[in-house]
Coordinates of C-alpha atoms in Angstrom, one line a residue:
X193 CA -80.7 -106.8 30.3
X194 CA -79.7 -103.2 30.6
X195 CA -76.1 -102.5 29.7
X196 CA -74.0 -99.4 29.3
X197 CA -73.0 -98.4 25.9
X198 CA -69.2 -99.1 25.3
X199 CA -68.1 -95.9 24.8
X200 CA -64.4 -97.1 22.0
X201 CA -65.7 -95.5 18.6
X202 CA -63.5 -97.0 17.0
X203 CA -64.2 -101.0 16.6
X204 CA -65.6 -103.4 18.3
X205 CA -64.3 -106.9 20.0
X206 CA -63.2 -109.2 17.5
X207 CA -65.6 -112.1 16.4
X208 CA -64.2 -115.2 17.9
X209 CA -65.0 -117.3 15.3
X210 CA -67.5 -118.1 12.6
X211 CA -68.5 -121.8 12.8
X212 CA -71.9 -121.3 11.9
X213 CA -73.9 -122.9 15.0
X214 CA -74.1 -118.9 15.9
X215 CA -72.0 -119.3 19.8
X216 CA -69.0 -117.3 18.2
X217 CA -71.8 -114.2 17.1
X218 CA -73.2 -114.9 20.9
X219 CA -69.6 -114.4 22.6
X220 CA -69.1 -111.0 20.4
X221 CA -72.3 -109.9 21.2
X222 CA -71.2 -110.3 25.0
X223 CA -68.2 -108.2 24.5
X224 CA -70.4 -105.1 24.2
X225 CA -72.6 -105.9 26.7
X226 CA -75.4 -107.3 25.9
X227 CA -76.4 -111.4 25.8
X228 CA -78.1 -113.1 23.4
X229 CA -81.8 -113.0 23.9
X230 CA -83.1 -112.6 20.0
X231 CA -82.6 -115.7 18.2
X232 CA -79.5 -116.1 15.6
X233 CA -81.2 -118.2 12.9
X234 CA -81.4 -115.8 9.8
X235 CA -78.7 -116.1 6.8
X236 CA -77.4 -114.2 3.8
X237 CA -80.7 -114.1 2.1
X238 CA -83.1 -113.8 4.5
X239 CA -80.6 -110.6 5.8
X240 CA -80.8 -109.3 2.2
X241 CA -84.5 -109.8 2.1
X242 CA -84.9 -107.4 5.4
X243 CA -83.4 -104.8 3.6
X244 CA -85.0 -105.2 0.6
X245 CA -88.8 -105.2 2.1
X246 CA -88.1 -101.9 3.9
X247 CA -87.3 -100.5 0.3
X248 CA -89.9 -102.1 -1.3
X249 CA -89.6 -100.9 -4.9
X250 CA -93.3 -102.2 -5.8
X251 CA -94.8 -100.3 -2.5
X252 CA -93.1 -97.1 -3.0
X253 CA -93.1 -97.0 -6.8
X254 CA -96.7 -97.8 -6.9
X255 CA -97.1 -95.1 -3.9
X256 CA -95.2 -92.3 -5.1
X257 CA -95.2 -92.6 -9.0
X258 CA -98.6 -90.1 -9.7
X259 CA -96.8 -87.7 -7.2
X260 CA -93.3 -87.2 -8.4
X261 CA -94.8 -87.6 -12.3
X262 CA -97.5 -84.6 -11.4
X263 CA -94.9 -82.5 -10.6
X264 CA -91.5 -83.2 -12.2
X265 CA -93.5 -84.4 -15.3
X266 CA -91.3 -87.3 -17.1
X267 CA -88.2 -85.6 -16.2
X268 CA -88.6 -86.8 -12.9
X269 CA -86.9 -89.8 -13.6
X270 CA -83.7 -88.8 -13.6
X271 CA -84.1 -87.7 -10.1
X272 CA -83.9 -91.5 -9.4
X273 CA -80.3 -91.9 -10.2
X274 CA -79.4 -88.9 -8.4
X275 CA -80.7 -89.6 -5.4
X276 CA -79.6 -93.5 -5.8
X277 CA -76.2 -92.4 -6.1
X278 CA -76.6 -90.1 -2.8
X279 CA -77.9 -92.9 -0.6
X280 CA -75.3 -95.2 -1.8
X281 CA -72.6 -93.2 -0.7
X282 CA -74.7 -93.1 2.8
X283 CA -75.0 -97.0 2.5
X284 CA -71.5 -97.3 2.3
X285 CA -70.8 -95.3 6.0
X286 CA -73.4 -97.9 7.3
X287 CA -72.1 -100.7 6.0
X288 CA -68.4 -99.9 7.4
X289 CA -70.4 -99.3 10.8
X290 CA -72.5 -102.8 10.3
X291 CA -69.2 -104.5 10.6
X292 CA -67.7 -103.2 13.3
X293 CA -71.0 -102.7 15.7
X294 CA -73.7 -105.9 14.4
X295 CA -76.2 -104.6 16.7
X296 CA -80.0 -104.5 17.1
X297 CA -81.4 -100.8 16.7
X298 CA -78.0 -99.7 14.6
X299 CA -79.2 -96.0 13.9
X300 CA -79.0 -95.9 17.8
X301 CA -76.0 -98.0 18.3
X302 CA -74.0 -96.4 15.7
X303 CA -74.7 -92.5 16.7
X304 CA -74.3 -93.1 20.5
X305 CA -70.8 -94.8 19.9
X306 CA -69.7 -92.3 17.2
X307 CA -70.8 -89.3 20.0
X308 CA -72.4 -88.9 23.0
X309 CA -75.5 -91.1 24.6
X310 CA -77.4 -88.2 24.5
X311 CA -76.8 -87.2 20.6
X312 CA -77.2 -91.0 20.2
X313 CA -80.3 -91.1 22.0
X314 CA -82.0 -88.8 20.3
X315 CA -80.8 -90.1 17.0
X316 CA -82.4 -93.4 18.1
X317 CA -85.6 -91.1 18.6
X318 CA -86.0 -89.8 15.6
X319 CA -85.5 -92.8 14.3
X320 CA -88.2 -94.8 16.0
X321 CA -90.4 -92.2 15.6
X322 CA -89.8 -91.7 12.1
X323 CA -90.3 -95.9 11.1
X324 CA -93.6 -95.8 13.0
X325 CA -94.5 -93.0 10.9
X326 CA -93.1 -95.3 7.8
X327 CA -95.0 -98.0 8.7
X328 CA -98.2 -96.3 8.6
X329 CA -96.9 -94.8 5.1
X330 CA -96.5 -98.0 3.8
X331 CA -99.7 -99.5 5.1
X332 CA -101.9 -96.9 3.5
X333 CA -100.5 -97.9 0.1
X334 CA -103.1 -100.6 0.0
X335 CA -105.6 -98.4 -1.4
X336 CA -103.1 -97.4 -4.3
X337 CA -104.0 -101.1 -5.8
X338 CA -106.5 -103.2 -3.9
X339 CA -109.6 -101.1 -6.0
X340 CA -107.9 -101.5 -8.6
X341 CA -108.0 -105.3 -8.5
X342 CA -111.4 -105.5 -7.0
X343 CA -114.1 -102.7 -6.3
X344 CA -115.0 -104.8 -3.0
X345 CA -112.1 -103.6 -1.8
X346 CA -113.4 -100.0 -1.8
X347 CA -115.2 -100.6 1.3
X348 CA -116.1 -97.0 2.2
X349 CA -117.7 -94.8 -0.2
X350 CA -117.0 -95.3 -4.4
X351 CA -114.4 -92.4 -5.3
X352 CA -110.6 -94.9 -4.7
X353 CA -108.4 -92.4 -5.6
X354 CA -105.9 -91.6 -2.5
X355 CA -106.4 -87.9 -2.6
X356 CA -110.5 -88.1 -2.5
X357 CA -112.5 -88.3 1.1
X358 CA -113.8 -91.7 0.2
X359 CA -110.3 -92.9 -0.7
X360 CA -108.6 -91.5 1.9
X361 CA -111.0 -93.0 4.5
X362 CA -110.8 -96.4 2.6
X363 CA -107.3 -96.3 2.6
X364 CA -107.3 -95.9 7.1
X365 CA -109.5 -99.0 6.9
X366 CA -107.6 -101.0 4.8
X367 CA -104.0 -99.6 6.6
X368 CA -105.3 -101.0 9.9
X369 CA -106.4 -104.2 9.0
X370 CA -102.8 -104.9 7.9
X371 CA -101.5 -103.4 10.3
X372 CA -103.6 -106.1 12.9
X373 CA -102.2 -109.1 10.4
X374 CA -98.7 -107.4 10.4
X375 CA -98.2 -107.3 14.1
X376 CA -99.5 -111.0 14.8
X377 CA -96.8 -112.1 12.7
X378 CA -94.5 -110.2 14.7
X379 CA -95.7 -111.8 17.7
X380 CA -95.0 -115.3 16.6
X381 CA -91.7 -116.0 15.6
X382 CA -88.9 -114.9 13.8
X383 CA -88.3 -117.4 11.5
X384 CA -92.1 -117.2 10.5
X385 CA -91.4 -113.6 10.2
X386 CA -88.2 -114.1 7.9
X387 CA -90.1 -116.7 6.2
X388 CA -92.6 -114.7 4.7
X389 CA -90.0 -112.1 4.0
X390 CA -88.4 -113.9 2.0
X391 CA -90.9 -115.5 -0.2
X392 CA -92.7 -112.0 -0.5
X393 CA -89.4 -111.0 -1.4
X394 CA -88.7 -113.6 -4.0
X395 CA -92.6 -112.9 -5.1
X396 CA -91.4 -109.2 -5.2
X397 CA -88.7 -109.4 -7.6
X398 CA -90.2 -112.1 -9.8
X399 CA -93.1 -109.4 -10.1
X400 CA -91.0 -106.6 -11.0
X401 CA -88.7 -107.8 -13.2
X402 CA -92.1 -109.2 -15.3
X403 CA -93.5 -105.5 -15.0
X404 CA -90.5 -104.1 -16.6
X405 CA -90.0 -106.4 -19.3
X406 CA -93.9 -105.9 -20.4
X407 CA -93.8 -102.4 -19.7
X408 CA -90.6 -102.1 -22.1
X409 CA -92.4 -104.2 -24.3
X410 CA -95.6 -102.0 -24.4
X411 CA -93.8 -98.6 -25.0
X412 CA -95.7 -95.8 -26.9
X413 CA -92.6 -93.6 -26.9
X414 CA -88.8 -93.4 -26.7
X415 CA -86.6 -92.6 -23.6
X416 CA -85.7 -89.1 -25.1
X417 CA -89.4 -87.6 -23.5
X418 CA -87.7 -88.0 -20.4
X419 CA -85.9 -84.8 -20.9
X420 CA -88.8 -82.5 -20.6
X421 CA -90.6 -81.6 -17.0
X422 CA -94.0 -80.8 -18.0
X423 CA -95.0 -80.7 -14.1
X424 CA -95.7 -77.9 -12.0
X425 CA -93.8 -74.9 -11.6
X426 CA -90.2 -74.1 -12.5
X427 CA -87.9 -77.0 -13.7
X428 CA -85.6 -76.8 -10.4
X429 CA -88.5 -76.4 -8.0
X430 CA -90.3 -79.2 -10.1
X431 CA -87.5 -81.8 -9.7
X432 CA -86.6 -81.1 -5.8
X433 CA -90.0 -81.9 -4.9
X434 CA -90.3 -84.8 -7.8
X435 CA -87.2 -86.3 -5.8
X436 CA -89.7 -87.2 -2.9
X437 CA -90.4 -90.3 -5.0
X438 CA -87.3 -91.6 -5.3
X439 CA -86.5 -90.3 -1.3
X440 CA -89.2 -92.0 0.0
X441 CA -88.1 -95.5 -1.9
X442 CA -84.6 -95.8 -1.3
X443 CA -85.0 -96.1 2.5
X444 CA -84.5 -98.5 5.0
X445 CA -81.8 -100.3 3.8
X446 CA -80.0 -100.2 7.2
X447 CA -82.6 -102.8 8.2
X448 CA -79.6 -105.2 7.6
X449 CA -77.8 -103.6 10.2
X450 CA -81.1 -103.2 12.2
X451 CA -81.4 -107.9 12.8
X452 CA -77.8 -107.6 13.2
X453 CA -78.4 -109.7 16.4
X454 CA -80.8 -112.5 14.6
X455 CA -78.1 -112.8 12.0
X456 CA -75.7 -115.5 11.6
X457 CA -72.3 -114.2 11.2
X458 CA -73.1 -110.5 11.1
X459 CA -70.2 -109.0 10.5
X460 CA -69.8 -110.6 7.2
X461 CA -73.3 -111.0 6.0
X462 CA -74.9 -107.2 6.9
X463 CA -72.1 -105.0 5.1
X464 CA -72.7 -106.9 2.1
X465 CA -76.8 -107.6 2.2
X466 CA -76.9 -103.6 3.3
X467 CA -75.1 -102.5 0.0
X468 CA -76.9 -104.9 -2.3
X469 CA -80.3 -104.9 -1.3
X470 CA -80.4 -101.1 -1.9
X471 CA -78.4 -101.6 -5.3
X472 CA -81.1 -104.2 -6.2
X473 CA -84.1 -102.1 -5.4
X474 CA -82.4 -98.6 -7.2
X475 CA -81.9 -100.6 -10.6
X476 CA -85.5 -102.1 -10.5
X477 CA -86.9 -99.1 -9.3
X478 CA -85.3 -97.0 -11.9
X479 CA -86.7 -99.2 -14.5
X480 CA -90.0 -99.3 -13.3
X481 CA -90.2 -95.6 -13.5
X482 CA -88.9 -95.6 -16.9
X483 CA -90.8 -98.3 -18.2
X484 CA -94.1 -96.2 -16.2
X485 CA -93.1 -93.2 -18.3
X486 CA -92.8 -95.2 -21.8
X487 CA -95.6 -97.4 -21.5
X488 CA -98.1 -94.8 -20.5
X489 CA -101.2 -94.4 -23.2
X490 CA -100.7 -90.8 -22.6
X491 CA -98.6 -88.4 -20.3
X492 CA -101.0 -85.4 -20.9
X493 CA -104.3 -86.8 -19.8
X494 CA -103.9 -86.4 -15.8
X495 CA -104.3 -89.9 -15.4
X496 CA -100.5 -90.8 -14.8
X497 CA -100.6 -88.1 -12.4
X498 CA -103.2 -89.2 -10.1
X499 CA -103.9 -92.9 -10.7
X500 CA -100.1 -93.7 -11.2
X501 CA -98.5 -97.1 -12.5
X502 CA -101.7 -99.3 -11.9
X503 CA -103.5 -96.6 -14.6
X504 CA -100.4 -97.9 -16.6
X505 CA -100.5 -101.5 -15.9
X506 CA -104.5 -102.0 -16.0
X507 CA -104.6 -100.1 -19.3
X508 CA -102.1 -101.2 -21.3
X509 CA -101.7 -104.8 -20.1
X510 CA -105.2 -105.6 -20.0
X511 CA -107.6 -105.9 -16.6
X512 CA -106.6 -109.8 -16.3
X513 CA -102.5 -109.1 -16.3
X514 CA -102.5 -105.9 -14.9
X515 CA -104.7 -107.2 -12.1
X516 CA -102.8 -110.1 -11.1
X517 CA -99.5 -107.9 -11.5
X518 CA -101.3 -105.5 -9.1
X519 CA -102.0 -108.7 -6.9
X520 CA -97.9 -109.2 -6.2
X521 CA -98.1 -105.4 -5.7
X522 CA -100.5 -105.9 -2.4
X523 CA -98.3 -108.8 -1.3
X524 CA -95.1 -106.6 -1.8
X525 CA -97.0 -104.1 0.8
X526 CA -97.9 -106.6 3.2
X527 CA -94.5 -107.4 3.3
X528 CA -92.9 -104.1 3.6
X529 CA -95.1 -103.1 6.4
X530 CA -94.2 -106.1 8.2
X531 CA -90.3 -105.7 7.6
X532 CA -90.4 -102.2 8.9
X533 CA -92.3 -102.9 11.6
X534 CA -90.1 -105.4 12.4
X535 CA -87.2 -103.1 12.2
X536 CA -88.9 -100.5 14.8
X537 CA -89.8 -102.8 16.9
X538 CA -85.8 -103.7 17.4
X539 CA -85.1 -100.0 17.7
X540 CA -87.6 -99.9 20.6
X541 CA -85.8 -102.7 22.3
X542 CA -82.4 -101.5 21.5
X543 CA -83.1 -98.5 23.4
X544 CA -85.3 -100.4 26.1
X545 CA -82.8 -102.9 26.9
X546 CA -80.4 -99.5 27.8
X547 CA -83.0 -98.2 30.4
X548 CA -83.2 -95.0 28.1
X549 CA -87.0 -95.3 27.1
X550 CA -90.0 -94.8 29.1
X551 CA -91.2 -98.4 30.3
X552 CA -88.2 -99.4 29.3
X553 CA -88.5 -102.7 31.1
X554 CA -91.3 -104.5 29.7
X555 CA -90.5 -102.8 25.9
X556 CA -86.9 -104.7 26.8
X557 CA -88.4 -108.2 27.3
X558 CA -88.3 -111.4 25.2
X559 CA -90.1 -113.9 24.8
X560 CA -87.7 -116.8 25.2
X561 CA -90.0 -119.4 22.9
X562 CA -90.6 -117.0 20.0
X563 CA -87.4 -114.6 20.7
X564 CA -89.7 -111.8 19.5
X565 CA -89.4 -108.3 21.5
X566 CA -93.6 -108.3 21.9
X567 CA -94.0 -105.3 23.6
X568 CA -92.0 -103.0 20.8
X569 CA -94.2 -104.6 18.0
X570 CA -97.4 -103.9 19.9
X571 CA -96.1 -100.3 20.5
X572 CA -95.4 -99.5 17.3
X573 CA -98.2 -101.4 15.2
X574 CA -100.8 -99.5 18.0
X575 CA -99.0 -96.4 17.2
X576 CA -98.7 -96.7 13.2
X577 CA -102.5 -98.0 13.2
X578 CA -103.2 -94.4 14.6
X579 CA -101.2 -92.4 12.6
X580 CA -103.4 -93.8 9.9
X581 CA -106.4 -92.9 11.4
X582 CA -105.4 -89.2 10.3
X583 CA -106.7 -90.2 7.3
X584 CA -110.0 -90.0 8.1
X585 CA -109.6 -86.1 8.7
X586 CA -108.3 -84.8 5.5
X587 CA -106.3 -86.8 2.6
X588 CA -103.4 -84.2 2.9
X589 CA -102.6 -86.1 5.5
X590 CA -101.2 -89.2 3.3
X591 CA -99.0 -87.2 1.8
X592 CA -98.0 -85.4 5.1
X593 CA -97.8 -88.8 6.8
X594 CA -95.3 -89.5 3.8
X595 CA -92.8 -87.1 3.5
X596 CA -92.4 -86.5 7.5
X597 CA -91.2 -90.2 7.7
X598 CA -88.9 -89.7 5.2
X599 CA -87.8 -86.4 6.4
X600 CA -87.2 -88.1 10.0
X601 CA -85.3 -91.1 8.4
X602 CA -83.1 -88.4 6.7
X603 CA -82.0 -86.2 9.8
X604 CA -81.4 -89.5 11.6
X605 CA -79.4 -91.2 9.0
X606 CA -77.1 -87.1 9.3
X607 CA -77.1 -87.9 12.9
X608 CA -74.7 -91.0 11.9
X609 CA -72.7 -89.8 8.8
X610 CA -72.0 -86.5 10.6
X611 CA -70.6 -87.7 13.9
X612 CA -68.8 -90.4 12.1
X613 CA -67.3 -87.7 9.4
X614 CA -66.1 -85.2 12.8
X615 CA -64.5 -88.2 14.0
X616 CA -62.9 -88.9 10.9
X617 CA -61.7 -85.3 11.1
X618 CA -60.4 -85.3 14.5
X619 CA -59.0 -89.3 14.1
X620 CA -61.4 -90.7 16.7
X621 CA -62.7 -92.8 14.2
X622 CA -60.5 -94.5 11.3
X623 CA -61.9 -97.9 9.9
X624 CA -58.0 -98.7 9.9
X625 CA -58.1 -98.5 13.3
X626 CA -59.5 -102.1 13.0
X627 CA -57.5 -103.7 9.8
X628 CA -56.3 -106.3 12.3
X629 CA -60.1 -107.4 13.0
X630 CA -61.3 -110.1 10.9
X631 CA -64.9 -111.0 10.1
X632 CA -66.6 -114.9 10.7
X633 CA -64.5 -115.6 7.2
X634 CA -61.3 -114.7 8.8
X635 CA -61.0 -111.8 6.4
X636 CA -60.7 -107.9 7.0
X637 CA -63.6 -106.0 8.0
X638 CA -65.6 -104.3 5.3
X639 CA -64.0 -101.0 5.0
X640 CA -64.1 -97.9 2.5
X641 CA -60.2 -97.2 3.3
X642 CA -58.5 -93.9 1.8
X643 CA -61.9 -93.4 0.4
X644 CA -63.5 -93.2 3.3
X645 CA -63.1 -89.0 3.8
X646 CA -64.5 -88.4 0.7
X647 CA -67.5 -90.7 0.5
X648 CA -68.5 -89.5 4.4
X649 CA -68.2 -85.9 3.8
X650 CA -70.5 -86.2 0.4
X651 CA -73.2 -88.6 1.8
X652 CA -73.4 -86.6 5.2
X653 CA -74.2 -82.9 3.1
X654 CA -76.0 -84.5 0.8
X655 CA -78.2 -86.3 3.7
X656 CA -78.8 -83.1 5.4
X657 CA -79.8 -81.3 1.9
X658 CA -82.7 -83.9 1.5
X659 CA -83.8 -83.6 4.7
X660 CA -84.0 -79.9 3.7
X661 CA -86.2 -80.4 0.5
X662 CA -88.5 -82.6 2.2
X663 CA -89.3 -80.6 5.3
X664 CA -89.5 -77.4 3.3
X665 CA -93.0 -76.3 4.0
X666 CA -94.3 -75.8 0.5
X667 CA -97.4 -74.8 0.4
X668 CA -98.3 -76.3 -3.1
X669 CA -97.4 -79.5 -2.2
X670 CA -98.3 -80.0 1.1
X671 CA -101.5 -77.7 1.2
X672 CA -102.6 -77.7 -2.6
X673 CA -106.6 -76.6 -1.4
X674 CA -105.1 -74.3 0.9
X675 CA -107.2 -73.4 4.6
X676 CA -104.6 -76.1 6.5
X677 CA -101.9 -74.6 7.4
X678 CA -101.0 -77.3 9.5
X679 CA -100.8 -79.6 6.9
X680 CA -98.2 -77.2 5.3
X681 CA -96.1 -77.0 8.2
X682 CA -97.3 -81.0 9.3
X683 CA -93.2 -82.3 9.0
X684 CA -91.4 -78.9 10.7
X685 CA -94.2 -79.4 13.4
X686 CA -94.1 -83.3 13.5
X687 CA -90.5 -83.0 13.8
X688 CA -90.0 -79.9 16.8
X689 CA -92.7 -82.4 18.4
X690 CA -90.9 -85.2 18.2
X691 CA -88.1 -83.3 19.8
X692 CA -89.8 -81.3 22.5
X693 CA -91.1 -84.3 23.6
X694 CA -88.1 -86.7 23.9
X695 CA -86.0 -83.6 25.7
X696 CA -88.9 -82.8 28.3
X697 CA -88.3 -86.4 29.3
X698 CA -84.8 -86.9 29.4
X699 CA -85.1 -83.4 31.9
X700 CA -87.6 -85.2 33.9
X701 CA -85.8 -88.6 34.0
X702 CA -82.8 -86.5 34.8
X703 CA -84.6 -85.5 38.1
X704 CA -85.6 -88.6 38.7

């Protein structure tokens, strides 16, 4: 169904009631335009747990931990809380947004009614572009703990380490295999798919909460060695790029916002899930950096900055526990690349379902027996399972493929909290513009009230200052042997790409 973006930016309809059977969501989903065709049968948790798996504590930590230690040194750490506290205040703007517009493909949704469809399209863009990117990020983390667990996982050449030629090729293998598994899944069913999120989920959290308390347990060292950098480079130059760790974790959580449309009472449920699944993953994730840092055998050997937390795990908890710890670690990435493909694929259709995409129609069909968008999660699992492929020509290009995503996430998440902070400004948008709309409780709308200047104008400066750091071509960290410059300029170029690409069509649809 193609429908025209409402163009009020300052609520939407009211819900007409929340008696759970999901007809009252179906009616407000009318009023802007668009009829249910994604099926309604996911609740609090399962809403929480799509949020949750994007972030993926286990995946990221495991991912990024030898990277942010080899050049912020222990110090690094406290660049967790900083940036926690920066894409809280971001969360916030979404989840005042989630209430007022529980859409599919919210990046897109949001931007276009806080602006213009075009700004809004190409927010959406980015977006998309940037999660198939992320899934493809997330899929290559395999090889960060499958050879640990098992050398028959190394199926190409003997060197696993990430950064080696063997590794990275092992790591493409591995990354598409998933990939195959992950996009079957989304071909079958929602509630399978919300299924395993959840358990993986539940598995996730058991796993690091037991990580934490043993790593705690197993400390060789106080908290106080956090408070030297020891990494590369100057202390300030060390920490901004150390911060790409905790960037590239604390992502995703507008996936909430993203199954909006598969939600029961969405107004309610995604403000809440958005704001506590990333609140969930920054404590955890925070510990499991600290208790990485304490628990290490020795932060001056190299090893914690190339082999990461499962050099930490394997060697101080023994092959047997570290192992099966690293087990829940690959489940936890299974997981996370099938929620966040999963949440591109409802981008895709979001857009598709507006006539604003190439082969929009067939990307905007559902299947009415699984209420799956199939065409979206074939485009983007096709597209991720290529991005990894890059692997196979340098291992620069895991990092690369890393931060770009990130740095994409960033600039789209700006291309919300700045439109929504000039409408603030201007009093186009005021979230007490809709105090007398109720959610499916019958209460107020989740708003941030007189705080809601304040909080806006922080998280949208402090959005576009990380998108900064990350695509800042550094040649150190994005070219460390040196002779590819394209490497070093990979996200600027990704980006301008990206760009280029979605403009020269627009022009050409234009003269369509």
């Amino acid at each position: 169904m193609t429908a025209t973006a409402p163009t009020d930016v300052r609520h939407g309809p009211t819900e007409p009631g929340g008696d759970g059977t999901g007809q009252g969501d179906s009616v407000a989903l009318a009023g802007f335009g668009y009829r249910q065709e994604l099926h309604r049968s996911m609740g609090r948790y399962a809403s929480f747990a799509a949020g949750f798996s994007f972030i993926s504590v286990l995946t990221t930590v495991f991912q990024f931990f030898a990277f942010g230690f080899s050049f912020g040194g222990a110090a690094f750490f406290w660049t967790w809380p900083a940036v926690l506290v920066g894409q809280l205040l971001v969360a916030a703007c979404f989840a005042e947004l989630a209430a007022r517009y529980p859409l599919s493909g919210a990046i897109y949704q949001w931007s276009t009614r806080l602006s213009t469809p075009a700004f809004g399209w190409f927010a959406g863009w980015i977006m998309v572009i940037g999660q198939m990117v992320v899934v493809a990020a997330a899929a290559l983390a395999l090889q960060v703990v499958l050879p640990a667990i098992w050398s028959g996982f190394q199926l190409v050449g003997g060197d696993p380490a990430p950064t080696s030629v063997s590794g990275a090729a092992n790591a493409a293998v591995l990354a598409v295999i998933l990939l195959a598994l992950t996009t079957a899944v989304n071909l079958v069913d929602n509630r399978v798919m919300s299924l395993i999120n959840r358990v993986g989920v539940t598995a996730e959290i058991i796993g690091a909460v037991l990580i934490v308390v043993l790593l705690f347990t197993h400390a060789e060292r106080g908290p106080g060695v956090t408070l030297h950098t020891g990494g590369q480079g100057g202390a300030i130059g060390a920490l901004l790029v150390g911060s790409f760790t905790a960037a590239y974790v604390l992502i995703g959580f507008d996936s909430a916002g993203e199954l909006s449309e598969e939600t029961r009472s969405p107004r309610r449920t995604a403000p809440r899930t958005i704001l506590l699944a990333l609140t969930a993953a920054g404590v955890l994730g925070g510990l499991l950096l600290l208790g990485g840092i304490l628990a290490a055998p020795s932060l001056t050997d190299g090893r914690l900055g190339t082999d990461g937390l499962s050099y930490v795990l394997t060697s101080t908890l023994g092959d047997g526990v570290g192992r099966l710890l690293l087990a829940d670690v690959a489940l936890a990435i299974a997981v996370a690349t099938l929620a966040i493909q999963t949440s591109g694929s409802r981008m895709l259709f979001s857009m598709a379902r507006d006539g604003v995409l190439p082969a929009a129609r067939p990307l905007a069909k559902v299947s009415p027996r699984t209420g799956m968008p199939t065409g979206p999660a074939l485009v983007v699992g096709v597209v991720a399972a290529a991005l990894c492929l890059l692997n196979l020509a340098s291992p620069e290009a895991f990092l690369a493929i890393g931060t770009t995503c990130i740095a994409m996430l960033y600039l789209a998440y700006a291309m919300v909290t700045g439109p929504m902070l000039i409408g603030r400004l201007r009093g186009t948008y005021s979230a007490r513009a809709g105090e007398e709309e109720t959610d499916e409780a019958g209460r107020p709308l989740f708003s941030l009230g007189r705080w809601g200047l304040p909080v806006n104008a922080l998280a949208c400066v402090y959005g576009l200052a990380m998108a900064v750091n990350l695509a800042w071509p550094r040649a150190a960290v994005y070219d460390p042997a040196g002779g590819h410059w394209y490497f070093q300029w990979f996200t600027v170029l990704f980006l301008l790409v990206t760009v280029g690409l979605g403009a020269l069509w627009r022009v050409l649809r234009t003269r369509r």
